């Protein structure tokens, strides 16, 4: 890695990502060794070697078997040490008992990558898991990467490589395909020929002992021949690796995923097949949304979408589709498919209707779908399309043509092609135009024209409508990726009261409890600004009356034991509360609640909050086995639990999100629920103050993130009254929001604090933001990068490139210029880092001419867990090189490394004098050789 205090020789690889290429020889090997190669027909080793030899791979292939017998007239070896060449890729097709020793031999021999075809590991039980443990130990002997075990192998059609058990080589193309199912891999290869789909890479994952989803997404994200990534997944494996890689790549290349496990039966089947852990499916979907991955339900949708999104980069801004058809029946079918999968017909504007009236027959439908009637010709289609695509209430257009009357499929396709091409230079280019030419041989020529010009074309209009919704969902996910929640220090001058909460949790643990009392629950929630109603406990009848007198009548009394009998994650269906409007009523209620068979003489008292006209909502948090803390929000009360939150409709009774939340993410969480239209005042329902509701969700998310000792929280019901109280009994004094019931359960005090679940997505590390003054009094802000920095980082790169050969840069190595497209992609990846693994700092300062903030330097710190160290890189605008910016950036990286618990910070300086001097001044130990210089700093020693 080359680091430079001004500008590195390899900007995208050394500053934006340290290593994309550890898997390069997995898919582009110069030579291959095949363990288990044999003449015996029908064996894995025989099939594998035959497929390699029958493919146009031109590198040498070395069979290896115990006897050293030649196979297919090719010299074989009995041991890898006998092979005269350094091996790039080893493919292992032997019984599982031999795999650990082969891995050891390969690691010692310096093999770069290996594929274990052999099955029988984790999925077979204890014996298989023990073998996997041995494999891990052997892999640690070198730097070799292992794909599998239980992998079908890999194909690289562009390189003619077929190292799989599938005899047919896939077509070359631009789709990177990764699957855990060997059988599906075989089926997809066969299917792809019929559909004329080609691949840049074809990879069977197997059991993911070493190489995982994140590794391959990173690799394919950097591969110039891959335009989209298609995944079939059974088990997710390392969640953080997968999602961190997806966040870096999804904005550059679409990632489309097909995964089973939506039903309990499917989950059990997947666990039995892979031996992996299967988490909650709705939580998995929430994680995908946060990372820009689009999930589909059909194999055909995988590849249709990957080609559409990769070619045109369509990003509809909403889910409103306008349908133009010459067949009313087909328009109805498309509308059904649209609405049932989450879209809606656009409500045509008055101006649009007027323009259509001018060009269409008088008896056209005057609504969406736009039925232009069975006698429509290509000119009528053209006029209708040109008007509809400009409608402000339209996010996309679907054109349906059935060969009837005078409709000419070929001529209409030519006109549609011209319209689409003209739109590419206008602000309307983001609006997708889809086509469905319905028919047989009559429409083939028209379809060919549309396909040739990359217009998404489908034989059935309902399929086209579903694909539009998936395109919108993809766009929606990508927009959400720009949301980077930070944990605010406070919402106002008084909160949150973290110290109070931490003291309360310690007290509960000291008393040997994990469940908070109602009063403790109210105290904790109130400390984070959540509006829990006043809650008191009474242990005698007299005390109950005294508390009621203090609160003021009417009051509500509940059994206290109900709070301890149920888990916080379960809905509350306790006894019906008693209302007390007088002291006599409180006496009566207390006796009724504590009479046998009641188990406690303690009751809960709260002021009566009027529920008439209010919405009953719920919010909860619990820990998912794979994804950590999870927030759920939606309809409150127990009836919602009967219907569940797994409805097939895009909106659900209860929606899921990963904490923390910001304003936009809280809004999206609300939008995903069935009750959202009512909350915003649609269809005559009274609206609530969504700003208040979003703030509560953000406060709740902060509580979940900041207090990891909390295992479960259930708030149900949360009453939300309309903004303008209209229901009977609701007065101006009624609180707009009030929590009536809540439960909190902690992790046991015996838990190791380091093992407590952490949020899957780390919040923006705002505590690393730092303001400094440079030597010439220039003000500079050093802060972690965020997604919105992308355009300014591109401008920074272009500025450096343009001035690279001017005075001040000539003493540095020649620059490798990037194309604007390449620079944009690499910089985009820099903006979507996993802060748990890497932190990039930007230095920004006002431009002296424009006054606008500009980026003048970048530093990056990557954690290297295997080496228990961190690696850094720097690049600084030459204008600021003598003002101390390089020193400030490096010192901040050192401080961050120390706070992140890294024992060592290092860099490969590669004989860069300026960086060597900078590191020496910062206290690094320098190691020099004839070819390079390295810098190492012990952070523990400088603490």
XYZ file of C-alpha atoms in Angstrom, residues 360-844:
485
model
C -57.436 10.730 -28.364
C -60.924 9.676 -29.443
C -63.764 11.012 -27.335
C -64.493 7.647 -25.761
C -60.998 6.997 -24.389
C -60.938 5.926 -20.731
C -60.185 9.403 -19.291
C -58.349 7.714 -16.441
C -55.294 5.602 -15.682
C -54.918 3.044 -17.311
C -55.106 5.165 -20.437
C -57.130 3.008 -22.828
C -56.423 4.440 -26.285
C -58.831 1.866 -27.766
C -58.428 -1.089 -30.072
C -58.117 0.933 -33.273
C -55.019 2.809 -32.049
C -52.204 3.187 -34.541
C -48.553 4.017 -33.884
C -49.155 7.791 -34.093
C -51.809 7.605 -31.370
C -49.417 5.595 -29.204
C -46.673 8.160 -29.750
C -48.869 11.096 -28.790
C -50.218 9.387 -25.682
C -46.753 8.333 -24.491
C -45.228 11.794 -24.993
C -48.017 13.366 -22.937
C -48.130 10.728 -20.184
C -44.402 10.674 -19.482
C -44.493 14.397 -18.718
C -47.319 14.070 -16.203
C -46.093 15.340 -12.781
C -47.963 12.532 -10.998
C -46.259 9.803 -13.010
C -43.031 8.043 -11.995
C -42.982 5.587 -14.895
C -44.935 4.477 -17.953
C -45.938 0.997 -19.089
C -46.922 0.710 -22.751
C -49.044 -2.353 -23.583
C -49.679 -3.352 -27.167
C -51.890 -6.218 -28.326
C -51.798 -6.874 -32.107
C -55.347 -5.905 -32.988
C -56.959 -3.455 -35.364
C -54.412 -1.247 -37.120
C -51.776 -1.469 -34.356
C -48.388 -2.132 -35.912
C -46.050 -3.634 -33.261
C -42.899 -2.899 -35.256
C -43.743 0.680 -36.188
C -44.910 1.451 -32.642
C -41.671 0.001 -31.249
C -39.681 2.326 -33.522
C -41.580 5.355 -32.238
C -41.244 4.243 -28.619
C -37.495 3.783 -29.134
C -37.204 7.346 -30.455
C -39.122 8.747 -27.499
C -36.911 6.952 -24.980
C -33.716 8.121 -26.691
C -34.921 11.728 -26.747
C -35.723 11.604 -23.022
C -32.142 10.619 -22.135
C -31.047 14.248 -22.492
C -33.903 15.641 -20.387
C -34.729 15.691 -16.655
C -37.255 12.923 -17.390
C -34.551 10.324 -18.079
C -34.989 8.786 -14.603
C -38.575 7.813 -15.467
C -38.558 4.230 -16.748
C -40.628 3.378 -19.800
C -41.485 -0.312 -19.936
C -43.144 -2.226 -22.756
C -45.305 -5.300 -22.998
C -45.848 -6.470 -26.564
C -48.427 -9.245 -26.106
C -48.608 -11.841 -28.850
C -46.628 -14.427 -30.750
C -44.780 -14.123 -34.036
C -46.542 -10.841 -34.852
C -44.668 -8.910 -32.145
C -41.209 -10.507 -32.399
C -39.775 -7.816 -34.676
C -41.054 -5.061 -32.393
C -39.677 -6.775 -29.301
C -36.299 -7.097 -31.003
C -36.183 -3.340 -31.629
C -37.087 -2.602 -28.006
C -34.547 -5.045 -26.609
C -31.820 -3.756 -28.897
C -32.330 -0.265 -27.459
C -32.409 -1.520 -23.872
C -36.085 -0.781 -23.274
C -37.366 -3.255 -20.649
C -39.748 -5.520 -22.542
C -41.962 -8.285 -21.154
C -44.433 -10.646 -22.833
C -47.005 -10.215 -20.048
C -48.184 -6.831 -18.684
C -48.570 -8.075 -15.108
C -44.874 -9.078 -15.094
C -43.952 -5.612 -16.328
C -45.981 -3.965 -13.559
C -44.286 -6.105 -10.910
C -40.874 -5.261 -12.361
C -41.676 -1.544 -12.151
C -42.425 -1.922 -8.460
C -39.135 -3.742 -7.936
C -37.309 -0.931 -9.738
C -38.978 1.547 -7.414
C -38.077 -0.523 -4.361
C -34.457 -0.578 -5.503
C -34.455 3.188 -5.949
C -36.090 3.583 -2.518
C -33.373 1.453 -0.902
C -30.584 3.427 -2.560
C -32.058 6.720 -1.389
C -32.147 5.388 2.166
C -28.444 4.567 2.074
C -27.633 8.277 2.213
C -29.156 8.428 5.680
C -26.349 8.222 8.258
C -27.827 8.440 11.754
C -25.705 9.971 14.484
C -26.377 9.805 18.202
C -27.086 13.370 19.330
C -25.769 14.494 22.676
C -29.190 15.868 23.480
C -32.507 16.834 21.917
C -32.888 19.824 24.196
C -31.168 21.287 27.230
C -32.429 18.573 29.528
C -31.887 15.159 28.000
C -31.186 12.375 27.753
C -30.256 11.590 31.365
C -27.856 8.737 30.668
C -26.276 8.730 34.123
C -29.680 8.298 35.751
C -30.474 5.333 33.511
C -27.100 3.662 34.084
C -27.502 4.050 37.863
C -31.000 2.553 37.678
C -29.727 -0.469 35.715
C -26.916 -1.035 38.214
C -29.445 -0.950 41.069
C -31.673 -3.542 39.394
C -28.690 -5.839 38.831
C -27.505 -5.426 42.416
C -30.923 -6.600 43.589
C -30.582 -9.718 41.437
C -33.376 -8.770 39.045
C -33.622 -8.462 35.275
C -37.180 -7.074 35.020
C -37.782 -3.433 35.886
C -40.682 -2.414 38.073
C -43.353 -0.165 36.565
C -41.926 2.872 38.332
C -38.404 2.060 37.152
C -39.724 1.567 33.636
C -41.437 4.950 33.677
C -38.278 6.587 35.039
C -36.062 5.045 32.377
C -38.332 5.932 29.465
C -38.838 9.469 30.721
C -35.065 9.911 30.972
C -34.962 9.523 27.184
C -37.850 11.881 26.570
C -40.448 9.155 25.996
C -43.818 10.278 27.434
C -44.655 7.542 29.935
C -47.605 8.550 32.092
C -46.944 9.077 35.786
C -46.766 5.647 37.429
C -46.888 4.870 41.149
C -47.112 1.668 43.229
C -49.327 1.154 46.251
C -48.993 -1.782 48.648
C -51.979 -0.960 50.860
C -55.485 0.279 50.338
C -54.774 3.475 52.270
C -51.657 4.186 50.229
C -53.616 3.702 47.003
C -56.137 6.335 48.054
C -53.380 8.761 49.107
C -51.649 8.399 45.730
C -54.938 8.861 43.890
C -55.614 12.035 45.858
C -52.173 13.370 44.857
C -52.641 12.471 41.187
C -56.146 13.775 40.943
C -59.171 11.830 39.801
C -59.933 9.843 37.760
C -57.124 7.276 38.025
C -56.416 3.806 36.630
C -55.458 0.827 38.820
C -53.733 -2.323 37.512
C -52.269 -5.467 39.017
C -48.513 -5.035 39.473
C -47.863 -8.754 39.104
C -48.875 -8.551 35.444
C -45.642 -6.689 34.752
C -43.527 -9.594 35.937
C -45.462 -12.511 34.486
C -44.829 -11.775 30.819
C -41.730 -11.292 28.705
C -41.255 -7.797 27.353
C -41.386 -9.171 23.839
C -44.873 -10.607 24.363
C -48.008 -8.504 23.940
C -49.677 -7.410 27.161
C -53.017 -9.092 27.704
C -53.244 -8.586 31.440
C -56.315 -8.060 33.545
C -58.707 -5.283 32.662
C -57.668 -2.077 34.478
C -60.071 -0.537 36.989
C -61.033 3.121 36.824
C -61.322 5.099 40.015
C -63.152 8.416 39.930
C -63.311 8.798 43.705
C -61.698 7.563 46.896
C -64.492 5.036 47.327
C -63.929 3.716 43.811
C -60.187 3.351 44.515
C -60.972 1.387 47.730
C -63.195 -0.940 45.752
C -60.722 -1.353 42.868
C -57.810 -2.099 45.191
C -59.752 -4.847 46.992
C -60.834 -6.406 43.692
C -57.302 -6.410 42.256
C -55.659 -7.906 45.353
C -58.325 -10.434 46.296
C -57.453 -14.132 45.938
C -56.234 -15.665 43.688
C -54.138 -12.509 43.184
C -50.476 -13.148 44.012
C -49.562 -9.667 45.166
C -50.949 -6.860 47.277
C -49.223 -4.273 45.084
C -51.175 -2.287 42.496
C -50.186 0.280 39.896
C -51.814 3.690 39.751
C -51.757 6.038 36.768
C -53.800 9.086 35.807
C -56.620 8.251 33.420
C -55.742 9.307 29.878
C -58.718 9.613 27.581
C -58.427 7.025 24.804
C -61.412 8.061 22.696
C -60.309 9.232 19.274
C -56.671 8.261 19.858
C -54.584 5.851 17.785
C -53.124 2.932 19.718
C -49.573 2.260 18.565
C -46.675 0.158 19.757
C -42.901 0.305 19.603
C -40.582 -2.388 20.826
C -37.017 -3.575 20.748
C -35.578 -7.051 21.069
C -32.305 -8.714 20.136
C -32.156 -10.763 16.956
C -29.667 -13.655 16.998
C -27.916 -12.381 13.854
C -28.767 -8.718 13.517
C -28.556 -7.432 17.088
C -31.042 -4.878 18.460
C -34.133 -4.433 16.288
C -36.943 -1.877 16.478
C -40.557 -2.711 15.644
C -43.311 -0.147 15.254
C -46.940 -0.241 14.215
C -50.495 -0.824 15.325
C -50.854 -1.331 19.069
C -53.132 -3.479 21.167
C -53.406 -7.233 21.107
C -55.637 -7.616 17.985
C -52.690 -6.719 15.747
C -50.851 -9.753 17.081
C -53.584 -12.046 15.788
C -52.977 -10.818 12.252
C -49.225 -10.618 12.722
C -46.747 -8.391 10.951
C -45.860 -10.725 8.066
C -48.657 -9.770 5.708
C -47.862 -10.186 2.021
C -48.798 -6.585 1.306
C -45.890 -4.104 1.258
C -47.358 -2.409 4.343
C -47.725 -4.339 7.585
C -49.334 -3.953 10.972
C -45.822 -3.656 12.377
C -42.680 -2.643 10.544
C -39.036 -3.297 11.369
C -35.926 -1.094 11.392
C -32.372 -1.282 12.651
C -31.307 1.360 15.168
C -30.317 4.116 15.393
C -32.804 6.222 13.437
C -32.783 9.729 12.062
C -35.749 11.785 10.888
C -35.891 10.193 7.424
C -35.464 6.629 8.657
C -38.141 7.164 11.304
C -40.464 8.495 8.597
C -39.780 5.419 6.462
C -40.512 3.116 9.388
C -43.901 4.785 9.872
C -44.643 4.643 6.130
C -44.204 0.866 6.056
C -47.174 0.264 8.389
C -50.808 -0.264 7.508
C -51.843 2.516 9.856
C -49.705 5.160 8.144
C -52.434 6.481 5.780
C -54.673 7.110 8.779
C -51.884 8.778 10.786
C -51.284 11.263 7.982
C -54.985 12.018 7.676
C -56.041 10.161 4.536
C -59.584 9.037 3.740
C -61.163 11.238 6.386
C -59.092 10.017 9.331
C -57.759 12.690 11.710
C -54.007 13.206 11.357
C -51.461 13.098 14.162
C -48.354 15.237 14.517
C -45.850 13.023 12.694
C -42.975 15.233 13.878
C -43.740 14.227 17.454
C -44.017 10.562 16.522
C -40.741 10.609 14.562
C -38.938 12.273 17.457
C -40.151 9.566 19.814
C -38.903 6.864 17.450
C -35.499 8.564 17.245
C -35.362 8.860 21.028
C -36.329 5.208 21.351
C -33.617 4.220 18.883
C -31.032 6.184 20.828
C -32.098 4.474 24.044
C -31.695 1.057 22.418
C -28.217 1.859 21.106
C -26.855 3.618 24.187
C -28.100 1.128 26.774
C -26.928 -2.335 25.621
C -27.880 -3.919 28.982
C -31.525 -3.652 27.908
C -32.557 -6.950 26.335
C -36.186 -6.225 25.500
C -38.558 -3.270 25.587
C -42.257 -3.380 24.842
C -44.297 -0.165 24.686
C -47.956 -0.952 24.069
C -50.111 1.016 23.846
C -48.621 4.328 22.876
C -51.582 6.669 22.490
C -51.362 9.300 19.767
C -54.154 11.863 19.706
C -54.919 13.803 16.547
C -53.391 17.245 16.159
C -56.792 18.870 16.393
C -58.788 16.986 19.054
C -62.117 16.199 17.471
C -63.317 13.067 19.230
C -65.722 13.237 22.120
C -63.927 13.659 25.441
C -60.585 14.742 23.946
C -59.679 18.167 25.228
C -56.808 20.557 24.718
C -55.311 19.307 28.009
C -55.091 15.729 26.742
C -51.443 14.896 25.978
C -50.733 14.449 22.277
C -48.713 11.306 23.038
C -48.756 9.090 26.109
C -47.313 5.661 26.911
C -49.790 3.730 29.048
C -48.040 0.403 29.325
C -44.403 -0.650 28.974
C -42.080 -3.414 30.077
C -38.292 -3.569 30.138
C -36.138 -6.671 30.650
C -32.357 -6.534 31.089
C -29.605 -8.942 30.239
C -28.355 -10.820 33.284
C -25.686 -9.095 35.355
C -23.520 -12.177 34.823
C -23.179 -11.382 31.098
C -19.811 -10.198 29.895
C -20.267 -6.507 28.941
C -18.117 -7.082 25.846
C -20.577 -9.734 24.621
C -23.688 -7.559 24.852
C -25.429 -7.200 21.470
C -24.385 -4.149 19.495
C -26.255 -2.420 16.645
C -25.547 -4.030 13.317
C -24.992 -0.609 11.736
C -22.718 1.554 13.816
C -23.925 5.145 14.195
C -21.989 7.950 12.577
C -19.014 8.513 14.944
C -19.697 12.184 15.553
C -17.384 12.138 18.585
C -14.482 12.025 16.122
C -15.397 15.425 14.647
C -12.640 17.903 15.467
C -12.002 21.571 14.627
C -8.439 22.789 14.227
C -6.490 25.873 13.154
C -3.570 25.283 10.800
C -0.226 27.068 11.010
C -1.416 29.927 8.762
C -4.652 30.313 10.814
C -6.750 28.411 8.246
C -9.753 26.833 10.019
C -10.175 23.133 9.290
C -12.721 20.546 10.354
C -11.625 16.906 10.529
C -14.554 14.486 10.554
C -15.558 11.000 9.408
C -16.776 10.792 5.836
C -20.500 10.548 5.080
C -22.445 9.683 1.882
C -23.201 13.307 1.001
C -19.463 13.983 0.675
C -19.351 12.173 -2.664
C -19.497 15.204 -5.034
C -16.916 17.158 -3.035
C -14.595 14.148 -2.873
C -14.822 13.821 -6.652
C -14.012 17.528 -6.983
C -11.049 17.025 -4.618
C -9.752 14.155 -6.751
C -10.167 16.125 -9.976
C -8.383 19.115 -8.491
C -5.451 16.935 -7.470
C -5.314 15.245 -10.864
C -5.321 18.563 -12.723
C -2.492 20.014 -10.623
C -0.498 16.827 -10.197
C 2.241 17.761 -12.679
C 2.667 21.342 -11.480
C 5.410 22.496 -9.152
C 5.095 20.841 -5.777
C 4.179 17.451 -7.181
C 7.088 16.709 -9.494
C 9.131 15.114 -6.705
C 6.457 12.496 -6.189
C 5.935 9.347 -8.292
C 3.917 9.705 -11.509
C 0.166 9.621 -11.008
C -2.086 6.958 -12.426
C -4.934 9.006 -13.808
C -8.421 7.682 -13.318
C -11.297 8.162 -15.673
C -14.078 10.283 -14.166
C -16.286 7.165 -14.105
C -13.675 5.075 -12.292
C -12.920 7.804 -9.786
C -16.616 8.308 -9.078
C -17.191 4.619 -8.387
C -14.215 4.288 -6.064
C -15.012 7.481 -4.194
C -18.621 6.394 -3.813
C -17.397 3.253 -2.051
C -15.358 5.411 0.293
C -18.546 7.195 1.370
C -20.301 4.011 2.557
C -17.862 2.417 4.974
C -18.586 0.154 7.905
C -17.292 2.315 10.758
C -16.575 -0.802 12.783
C -13.947 -1.803 10.224
C -12.778 1.371 8.556
C -12.947 5.087 9.238
C -12.147 7.641 6.569
C -11.575 11.228 7.645
C -12.085 14.238 5.444
C -10.498 17.599 6.115
C -12.728 20.453 5.008
